[in-house]
Short mmCIF file of C-alpha atoms and ligand atoms in Angstrom, two decimals:
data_model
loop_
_atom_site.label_atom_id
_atom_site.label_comp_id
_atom_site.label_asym_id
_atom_site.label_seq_id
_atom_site.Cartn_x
_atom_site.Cartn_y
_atom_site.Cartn_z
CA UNK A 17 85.88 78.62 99.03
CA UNK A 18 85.14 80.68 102.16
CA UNK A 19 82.61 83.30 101.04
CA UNK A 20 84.15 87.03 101.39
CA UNK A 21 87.75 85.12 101.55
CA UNK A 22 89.05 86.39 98.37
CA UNK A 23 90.36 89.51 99.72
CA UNK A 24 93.97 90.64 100.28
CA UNK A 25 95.51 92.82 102.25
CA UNK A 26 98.48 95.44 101.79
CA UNK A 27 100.62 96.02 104.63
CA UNK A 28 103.12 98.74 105.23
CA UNK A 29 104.32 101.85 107.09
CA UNK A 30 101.61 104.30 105.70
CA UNK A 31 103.61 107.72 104.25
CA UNK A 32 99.93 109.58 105.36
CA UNK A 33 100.17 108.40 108.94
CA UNK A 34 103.46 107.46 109.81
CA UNK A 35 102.66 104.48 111.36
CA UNK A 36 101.30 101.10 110.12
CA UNK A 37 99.14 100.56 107.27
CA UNK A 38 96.96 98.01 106.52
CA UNK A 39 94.42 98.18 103.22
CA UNK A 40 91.95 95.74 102.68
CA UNK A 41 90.58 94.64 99.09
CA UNK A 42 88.11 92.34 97.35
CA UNK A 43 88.16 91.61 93.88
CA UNK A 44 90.21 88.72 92.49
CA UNK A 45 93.44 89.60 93.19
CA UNK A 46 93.55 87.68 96.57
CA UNK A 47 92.45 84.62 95.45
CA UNK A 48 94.74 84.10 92.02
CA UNK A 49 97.56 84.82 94.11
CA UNK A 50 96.26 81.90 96.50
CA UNK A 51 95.79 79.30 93.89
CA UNK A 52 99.43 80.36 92.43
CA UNK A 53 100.48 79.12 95.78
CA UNK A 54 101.48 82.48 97.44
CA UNK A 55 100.27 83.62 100.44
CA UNK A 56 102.19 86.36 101.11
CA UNK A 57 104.37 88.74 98.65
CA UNK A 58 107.10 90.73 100.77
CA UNK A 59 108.10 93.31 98.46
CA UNK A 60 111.53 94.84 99.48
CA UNK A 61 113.63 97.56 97.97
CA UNK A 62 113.42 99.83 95.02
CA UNK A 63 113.88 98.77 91.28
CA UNK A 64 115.96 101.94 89.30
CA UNK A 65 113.34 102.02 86.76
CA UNK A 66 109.59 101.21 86.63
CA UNK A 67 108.35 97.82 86.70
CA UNK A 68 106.08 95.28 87.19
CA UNK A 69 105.63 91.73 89.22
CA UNK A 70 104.80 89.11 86.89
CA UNK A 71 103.84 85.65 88.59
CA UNK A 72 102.23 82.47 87.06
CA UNK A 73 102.25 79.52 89.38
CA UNK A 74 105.81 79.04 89.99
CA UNK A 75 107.12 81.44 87.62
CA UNK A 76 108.27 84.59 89.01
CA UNK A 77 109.80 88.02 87.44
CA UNK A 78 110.61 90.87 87.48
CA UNK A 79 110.01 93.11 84.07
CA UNK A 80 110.01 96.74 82.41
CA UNK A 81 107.12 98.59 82.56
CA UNK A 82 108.38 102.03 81.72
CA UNK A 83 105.39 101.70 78.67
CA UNK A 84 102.96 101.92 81.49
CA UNK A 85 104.34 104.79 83.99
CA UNK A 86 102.06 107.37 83.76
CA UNK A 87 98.87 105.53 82.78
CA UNK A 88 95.51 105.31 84.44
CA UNK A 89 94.67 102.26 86.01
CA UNK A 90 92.55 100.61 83.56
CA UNK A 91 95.02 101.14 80.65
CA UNK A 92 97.96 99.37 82.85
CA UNK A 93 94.96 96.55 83.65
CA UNK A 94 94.45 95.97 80.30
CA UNK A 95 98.07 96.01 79.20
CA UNK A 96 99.06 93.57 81.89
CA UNK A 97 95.99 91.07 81.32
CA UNK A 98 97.69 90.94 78.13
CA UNK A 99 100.89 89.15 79.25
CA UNK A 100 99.08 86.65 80.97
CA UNK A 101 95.92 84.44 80.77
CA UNK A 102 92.44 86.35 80.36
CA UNK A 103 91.69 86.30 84.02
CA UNK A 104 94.56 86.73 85.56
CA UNK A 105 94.59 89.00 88.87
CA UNK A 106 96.29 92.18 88.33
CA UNK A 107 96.94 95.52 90.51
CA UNK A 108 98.50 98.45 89.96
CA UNK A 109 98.81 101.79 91.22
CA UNK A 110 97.69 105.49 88.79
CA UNK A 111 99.63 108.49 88.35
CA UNK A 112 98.37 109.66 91.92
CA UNK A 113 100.78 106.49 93.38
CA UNK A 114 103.76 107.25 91.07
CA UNK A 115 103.55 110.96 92.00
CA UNK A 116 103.77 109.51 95.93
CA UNK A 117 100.59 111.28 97.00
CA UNK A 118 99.77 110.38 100.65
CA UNK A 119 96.35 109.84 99.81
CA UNK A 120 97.25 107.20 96.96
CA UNK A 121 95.47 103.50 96.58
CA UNK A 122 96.46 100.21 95.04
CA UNK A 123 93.98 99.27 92.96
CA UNK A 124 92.88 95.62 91.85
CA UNK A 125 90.50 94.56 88.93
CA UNK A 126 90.28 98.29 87.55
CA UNK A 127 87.46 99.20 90.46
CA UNK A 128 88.25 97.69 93.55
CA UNK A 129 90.91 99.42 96.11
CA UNK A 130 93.46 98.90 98.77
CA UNK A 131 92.24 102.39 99.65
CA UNK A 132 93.57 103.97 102.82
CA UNK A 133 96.79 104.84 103.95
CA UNK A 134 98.76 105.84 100.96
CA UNK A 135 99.50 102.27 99.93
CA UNK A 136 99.69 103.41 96.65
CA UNK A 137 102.88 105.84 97.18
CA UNK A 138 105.01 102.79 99.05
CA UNK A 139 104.59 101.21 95.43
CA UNK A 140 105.21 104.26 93.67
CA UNK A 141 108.69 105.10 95.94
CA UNK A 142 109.20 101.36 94.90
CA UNK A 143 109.21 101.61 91.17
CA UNK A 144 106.49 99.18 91.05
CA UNK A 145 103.73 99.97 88.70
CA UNK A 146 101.50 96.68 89.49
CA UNK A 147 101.42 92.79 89.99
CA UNK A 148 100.33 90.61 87.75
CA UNK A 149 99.67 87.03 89.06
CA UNK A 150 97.74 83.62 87.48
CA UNK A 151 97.44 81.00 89.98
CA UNK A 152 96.55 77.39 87.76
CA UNK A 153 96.60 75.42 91.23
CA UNK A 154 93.61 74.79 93.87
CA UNK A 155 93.69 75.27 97.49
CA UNK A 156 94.70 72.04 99.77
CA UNK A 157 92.11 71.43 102.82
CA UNK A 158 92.70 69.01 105.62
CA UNK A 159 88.92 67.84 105.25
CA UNK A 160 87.89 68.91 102.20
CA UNK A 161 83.96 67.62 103.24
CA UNK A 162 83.93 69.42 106.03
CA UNK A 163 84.85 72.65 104.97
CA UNK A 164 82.14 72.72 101.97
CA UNK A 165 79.85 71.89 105.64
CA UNK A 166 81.28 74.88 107.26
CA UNK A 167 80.85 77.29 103.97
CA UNK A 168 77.46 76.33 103.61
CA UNK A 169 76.49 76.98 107.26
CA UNK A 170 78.34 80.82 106.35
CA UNK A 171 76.22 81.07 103.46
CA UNK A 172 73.13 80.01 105.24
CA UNK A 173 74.03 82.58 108.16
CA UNK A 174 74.70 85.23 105.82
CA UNK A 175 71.50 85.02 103.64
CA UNK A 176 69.59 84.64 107.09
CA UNK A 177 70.77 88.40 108.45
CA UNK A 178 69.23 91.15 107.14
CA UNK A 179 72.23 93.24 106.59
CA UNK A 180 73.81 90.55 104.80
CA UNK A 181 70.96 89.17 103.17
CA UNK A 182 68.41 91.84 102.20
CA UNK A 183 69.80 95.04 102.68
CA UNK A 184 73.94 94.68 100.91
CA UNK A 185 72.73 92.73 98.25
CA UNK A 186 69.53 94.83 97.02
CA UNK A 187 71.49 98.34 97.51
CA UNK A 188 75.28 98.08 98.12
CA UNK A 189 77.05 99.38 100.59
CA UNK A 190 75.32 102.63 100.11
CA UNK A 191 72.07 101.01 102.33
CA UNK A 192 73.50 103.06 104.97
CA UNK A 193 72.80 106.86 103.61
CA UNK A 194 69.69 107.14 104.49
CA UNK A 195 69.93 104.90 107.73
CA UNK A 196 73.22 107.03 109.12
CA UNK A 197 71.93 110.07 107.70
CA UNK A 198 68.45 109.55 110.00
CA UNK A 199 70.01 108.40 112.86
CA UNK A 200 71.97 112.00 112.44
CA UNK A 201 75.64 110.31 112.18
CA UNK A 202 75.77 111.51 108.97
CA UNK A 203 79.10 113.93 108.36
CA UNK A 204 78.00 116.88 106.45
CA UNK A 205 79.86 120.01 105.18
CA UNK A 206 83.28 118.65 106.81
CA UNK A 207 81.66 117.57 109.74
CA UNK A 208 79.98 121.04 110.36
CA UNK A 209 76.97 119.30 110.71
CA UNK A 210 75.33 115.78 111.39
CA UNK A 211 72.59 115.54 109.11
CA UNK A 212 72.47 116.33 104.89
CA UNK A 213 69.00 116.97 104.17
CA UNK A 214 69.32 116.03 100.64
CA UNK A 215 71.09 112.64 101.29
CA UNK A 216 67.87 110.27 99.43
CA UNK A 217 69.49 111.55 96.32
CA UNK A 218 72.75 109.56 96.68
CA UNK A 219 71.51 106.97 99.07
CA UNK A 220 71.36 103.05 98.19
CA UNK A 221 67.51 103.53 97.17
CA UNK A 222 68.24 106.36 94.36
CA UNK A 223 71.29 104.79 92.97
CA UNK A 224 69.44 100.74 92.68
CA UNK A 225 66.22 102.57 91.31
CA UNK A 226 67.69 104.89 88.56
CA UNK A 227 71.25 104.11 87.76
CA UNK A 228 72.55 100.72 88.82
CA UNK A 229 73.42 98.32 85.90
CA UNK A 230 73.84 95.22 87.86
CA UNK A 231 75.66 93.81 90.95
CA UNK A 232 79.18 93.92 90.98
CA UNK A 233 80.27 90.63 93.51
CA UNK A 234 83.74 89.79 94.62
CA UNK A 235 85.19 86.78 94.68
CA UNK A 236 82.90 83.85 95.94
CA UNK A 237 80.96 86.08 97.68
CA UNK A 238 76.56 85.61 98.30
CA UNK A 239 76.42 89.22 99.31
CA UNK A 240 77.64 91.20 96.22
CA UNK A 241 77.32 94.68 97.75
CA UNK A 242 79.74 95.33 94.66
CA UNK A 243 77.67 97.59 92.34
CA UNK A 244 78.33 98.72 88.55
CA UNK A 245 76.54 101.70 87.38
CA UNK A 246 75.52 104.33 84.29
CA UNK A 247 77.57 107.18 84.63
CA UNK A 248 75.63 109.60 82.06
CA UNK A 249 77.96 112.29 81.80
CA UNK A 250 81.21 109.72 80.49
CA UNK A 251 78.59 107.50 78.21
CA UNK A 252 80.21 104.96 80.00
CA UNK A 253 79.21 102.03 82.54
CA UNK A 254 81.63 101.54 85.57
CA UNK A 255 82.02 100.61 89.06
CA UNK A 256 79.74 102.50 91.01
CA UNK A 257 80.46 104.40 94.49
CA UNK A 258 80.35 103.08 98.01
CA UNK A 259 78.83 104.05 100.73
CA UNK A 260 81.80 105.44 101.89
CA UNK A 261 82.04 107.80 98.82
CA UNK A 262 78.55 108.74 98.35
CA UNK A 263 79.33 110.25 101.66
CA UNK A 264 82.94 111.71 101.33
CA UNK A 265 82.05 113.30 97.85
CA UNK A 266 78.45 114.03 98.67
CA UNK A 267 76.83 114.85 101.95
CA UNK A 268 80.98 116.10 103.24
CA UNK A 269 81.64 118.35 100.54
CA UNK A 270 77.72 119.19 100.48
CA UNK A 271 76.91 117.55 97.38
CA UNK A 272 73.67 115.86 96.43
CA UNK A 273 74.16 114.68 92.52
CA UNK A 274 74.75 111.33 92.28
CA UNK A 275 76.03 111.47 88.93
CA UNK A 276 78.86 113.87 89.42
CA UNK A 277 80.25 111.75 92.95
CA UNK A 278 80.24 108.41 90.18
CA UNK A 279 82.38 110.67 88.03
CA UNK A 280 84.53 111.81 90.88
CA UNK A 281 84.44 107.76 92.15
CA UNK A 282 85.88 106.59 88.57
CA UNK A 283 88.75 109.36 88.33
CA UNK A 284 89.43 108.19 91.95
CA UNK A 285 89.91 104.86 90.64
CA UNK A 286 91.54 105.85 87.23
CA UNK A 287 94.51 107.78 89.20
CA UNK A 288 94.76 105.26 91.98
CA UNK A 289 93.39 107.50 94.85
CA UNK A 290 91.70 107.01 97.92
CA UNK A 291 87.91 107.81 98.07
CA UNK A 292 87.59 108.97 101.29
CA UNK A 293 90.79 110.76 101.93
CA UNK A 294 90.04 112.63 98.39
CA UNK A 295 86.66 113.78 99.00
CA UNK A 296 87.53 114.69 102.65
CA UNK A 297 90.37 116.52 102.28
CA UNK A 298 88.38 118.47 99.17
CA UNK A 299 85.55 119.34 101.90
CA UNK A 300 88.50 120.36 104.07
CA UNK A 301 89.80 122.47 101.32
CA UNK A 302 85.97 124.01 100.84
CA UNK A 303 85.91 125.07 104.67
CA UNK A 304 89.48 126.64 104.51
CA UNK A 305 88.11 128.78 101.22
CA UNK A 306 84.90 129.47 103.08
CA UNK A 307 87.09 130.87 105.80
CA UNK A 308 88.67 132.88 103.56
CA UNK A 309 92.24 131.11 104.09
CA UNK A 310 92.59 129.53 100.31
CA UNK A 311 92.32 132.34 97.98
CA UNK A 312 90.70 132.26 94.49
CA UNK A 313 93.62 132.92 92.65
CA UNK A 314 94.95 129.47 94.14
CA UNK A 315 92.09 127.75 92.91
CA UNK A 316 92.13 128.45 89.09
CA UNK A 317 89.08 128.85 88.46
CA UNK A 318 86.99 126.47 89.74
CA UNK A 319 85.84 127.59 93.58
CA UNK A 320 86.15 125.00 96.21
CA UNK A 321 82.43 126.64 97.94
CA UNK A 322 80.27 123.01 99.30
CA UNK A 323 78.05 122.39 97.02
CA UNK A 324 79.90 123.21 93.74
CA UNK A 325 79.98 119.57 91.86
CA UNK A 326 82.48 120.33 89.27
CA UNK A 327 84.84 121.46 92.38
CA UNK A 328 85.06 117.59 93.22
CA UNK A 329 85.25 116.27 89.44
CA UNK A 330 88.20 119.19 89.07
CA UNK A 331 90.25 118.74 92.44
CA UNK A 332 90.05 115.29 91.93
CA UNK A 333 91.74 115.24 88.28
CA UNK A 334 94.18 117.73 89.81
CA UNK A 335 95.08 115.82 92.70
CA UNK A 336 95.68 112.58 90.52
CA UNK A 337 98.05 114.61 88.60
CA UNK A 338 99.17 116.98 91.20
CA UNK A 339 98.54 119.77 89.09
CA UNK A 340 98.57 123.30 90.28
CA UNK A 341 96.39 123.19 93.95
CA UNK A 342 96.06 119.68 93.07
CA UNK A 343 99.70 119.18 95.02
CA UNK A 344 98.97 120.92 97.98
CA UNK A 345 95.46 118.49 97.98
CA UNK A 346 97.41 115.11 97.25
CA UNK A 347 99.14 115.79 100.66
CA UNK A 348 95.67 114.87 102.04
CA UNK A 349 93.77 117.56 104.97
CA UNK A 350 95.83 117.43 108.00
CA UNK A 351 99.09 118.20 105.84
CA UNK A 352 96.66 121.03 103.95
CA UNK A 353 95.19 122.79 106.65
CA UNK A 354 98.39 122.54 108.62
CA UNK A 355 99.92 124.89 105.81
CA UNK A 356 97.02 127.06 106.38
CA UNK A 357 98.10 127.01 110.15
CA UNK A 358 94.50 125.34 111.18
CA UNK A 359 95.19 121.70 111.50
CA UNK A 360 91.83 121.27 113.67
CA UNK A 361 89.88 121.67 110.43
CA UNK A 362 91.36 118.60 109.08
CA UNK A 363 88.49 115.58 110.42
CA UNK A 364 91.35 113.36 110.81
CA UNK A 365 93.21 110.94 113.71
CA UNK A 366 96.98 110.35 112.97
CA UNK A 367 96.41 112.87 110.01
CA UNK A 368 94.30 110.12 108.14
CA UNK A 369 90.72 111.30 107.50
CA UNK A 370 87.87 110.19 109.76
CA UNK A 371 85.49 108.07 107.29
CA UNK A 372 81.29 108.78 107.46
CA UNK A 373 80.35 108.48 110.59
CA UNK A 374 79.80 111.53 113.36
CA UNK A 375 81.35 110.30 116.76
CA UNK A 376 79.58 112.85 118.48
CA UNK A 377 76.74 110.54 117.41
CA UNK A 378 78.45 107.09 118.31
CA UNK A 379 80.99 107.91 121.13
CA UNK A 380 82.02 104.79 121.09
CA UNK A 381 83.59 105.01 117.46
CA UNK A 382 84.92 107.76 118.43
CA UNK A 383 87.21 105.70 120.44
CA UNK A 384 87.77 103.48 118.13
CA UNK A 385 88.51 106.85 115.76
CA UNK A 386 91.22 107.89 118.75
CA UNK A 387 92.22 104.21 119.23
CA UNK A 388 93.05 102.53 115.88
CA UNK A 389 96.53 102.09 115.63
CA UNK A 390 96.04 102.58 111.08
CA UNK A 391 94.35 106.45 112.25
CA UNK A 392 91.03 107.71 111.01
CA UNK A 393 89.15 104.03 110.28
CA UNK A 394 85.78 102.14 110.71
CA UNK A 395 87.25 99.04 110.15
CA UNK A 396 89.23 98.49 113.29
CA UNK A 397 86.34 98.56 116.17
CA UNK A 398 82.51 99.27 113.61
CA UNK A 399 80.50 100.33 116.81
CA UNK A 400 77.94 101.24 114.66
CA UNK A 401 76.07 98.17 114.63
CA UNK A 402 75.99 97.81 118.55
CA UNK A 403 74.55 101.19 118.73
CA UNK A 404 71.62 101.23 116.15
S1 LIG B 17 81.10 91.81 97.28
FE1 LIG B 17 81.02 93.14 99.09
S2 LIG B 17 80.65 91.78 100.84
FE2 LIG B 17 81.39 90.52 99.13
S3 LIG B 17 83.65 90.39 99.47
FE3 LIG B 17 83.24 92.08 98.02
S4 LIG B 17 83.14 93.90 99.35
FE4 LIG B 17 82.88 92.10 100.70
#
């Protein structure tokens, strides 16, 4: 009942880094998989043919799921709700997993990710297309009266702070455009620059005044900085874009319509990718074509020059599917501009792309950049806060 403590986290050597990963999640997953009376799956081994983890309570298998190898994410979520109960916890990996890109997630209820690290490409080498679990039990407390005291102290704490009380809740995650973007920590053009001058068009304000649908919480969780949008160019409502992608998609690859980065954020989703490795290692790609490096007949038509929205909407497709340049992409930025023999343009520690903020800004997170032992990561040290 601890609010925020339905998340999960995936833990592995990380194929993009070579050295530990460890991919955080909200959702449902975490907690279904509590109440089934699990707190831990070690998954060891490869099966010979695709598959899936099927758990309910104490019921554990092992079953086929060629049918689902090559589907998006929210086909294999809906074909694996089937098998169990309506609300059962399911997650899965996309194409982008199964075709072991570096860059690849594990995604849980259809729009929330185990993003960094290449998580998704341990599952994929595995044979293991997703987990479906359905918990019917409850969680045992020593003092049962004592922790509903401590939770609603939490929630009282948390509706008191004005990041967790005001700010997450009325505009996501994506509160912190505008505020990083002013404070010039804002990565723009693959970290050319500091500031995006067009950054109120995918900030937190823009998205909660023309596009959001309604809140999108996790789990338990007072602060639902979860969001669910319109995207207008799919007819189609979906989960809508963190902060983290506004930024990788937008202001890094110099891209200021909201619209096209929720497009890019559902294919990311769809294929099982990583937000902010994708979108970085696509502004990467646009500063190696800039230079000159990439040449157009590589990129098929569709010119990776910052600014060009359909180059994120494209790449992204391609790198789910590894198709054509899409390959070289789905090895993620350091591998890319490595094969272009200028590894510095890659924004990345331990070859994992830096996420969106400037350490020339924030030295201190630069540190934390050079320090975690996961690579390129705010969520190891967030000096943010302290500074501001
Ligand atoms: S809704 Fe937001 S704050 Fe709450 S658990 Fe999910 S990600 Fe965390």
């Amino acid at each position: 009942m601890a609010p925020t403590g339905g998340r999960y986290m995936v833990v592995t050597k990380s194929p993009l880094t070579g050295t530990i990963a460890c991919s955080n999640s909200g959702g449902f997953f975490g907690a279904e998989l509590k109440n089934a009376g699990y707190d831990a799956i070690i998954i060891e081994g490869r099966a010979e043919n695709p598959v899936y983890l099927f758990i309910e309570d104490d019921l554990v298998e092992i079953r086929d799921a060629s049918h689902l190898w090559g589907r998006v994410v929210s086909e294999t979520t809906d074909e694996l709700k089937k098998v169990s109960k309506e609300k059962a916890g399911v997650l899965c990996i996309g194409p982008a997993g199964e075709k072991l890109s570096k860059i690849a997630a594990v995604i849980n209820d259809y729009d929330r990710a185990a993003g960094r690290s290449g998580v998704g490409a341990v599952m994929g080498s595995k044979n293991l297309k997703g987990i479906v679990v359905k918990g019917t039990g409850k969680v045992d407390y020593s003092d049962e009266d004592e922790m509903k005291q401590i939770v609603q102290d939490c929630i009282k704490k948390l509706r008191d702070n004005g990041v967790t009380g005001q700010g997450l809740p009325t505009y996501g995650t994506a509160v912190l455009v505008n505020i990083i973007n002013e404070n010039g920590v804002f990565p723009t053009n693959n970290f050319k620059e500091s500031y995006f001058e067009k950054a109120d068009n995918i900030s937190g304000e823009t998205m909660t005044d023309k596009h959001l649908v309604r809140k999108n919480p996790c789990y338990r969780c007072p602060i639902a900085c979860g969001r669910w949008v319109k995207i207008e160019d799919l007819n189609m409502e979906a989960g809508g874009p963190e902060y983290e992608t506004l930024w990788a998609f937008g202001a890094d690859c110099g891209i200021d319509d909201i619209q096209a980065i929720f497009v890019a954020n559902h294919l990311c989703n769809e294929y099982g990718l990583d937000t902010i490795s994708t979108g970085a290692t696509i502004a990467a790609a646009m500063e190696l074509y800039e230079k000159g490096l990439i040449k157009d007949d590589e990129v098929d038509g569709t010119p990776l020059k910052f600014g060009n929205k359909e180059a994120i909407i494209e790449w992204t497709k391609k790198m789910g599917l590894r198709e054509g340049f899409g390959d070289k992409l789905a090895e993620g930025s350091y591998r890319l501009c490595e094969m272009y023999g200028v590894p510095e343009l890659s924004m990345s520690v331990k070859k994992q792309e830096l996420p969106a903020y400037d350490p020339r800004a924030i030295q201190g997170h630069g540190l934390e950049y050079a320090t975690s032992n996961r690579g390129g990561c705010h969520v190891r040290g967030y000096m943010i806060s302290l500074k501001f």
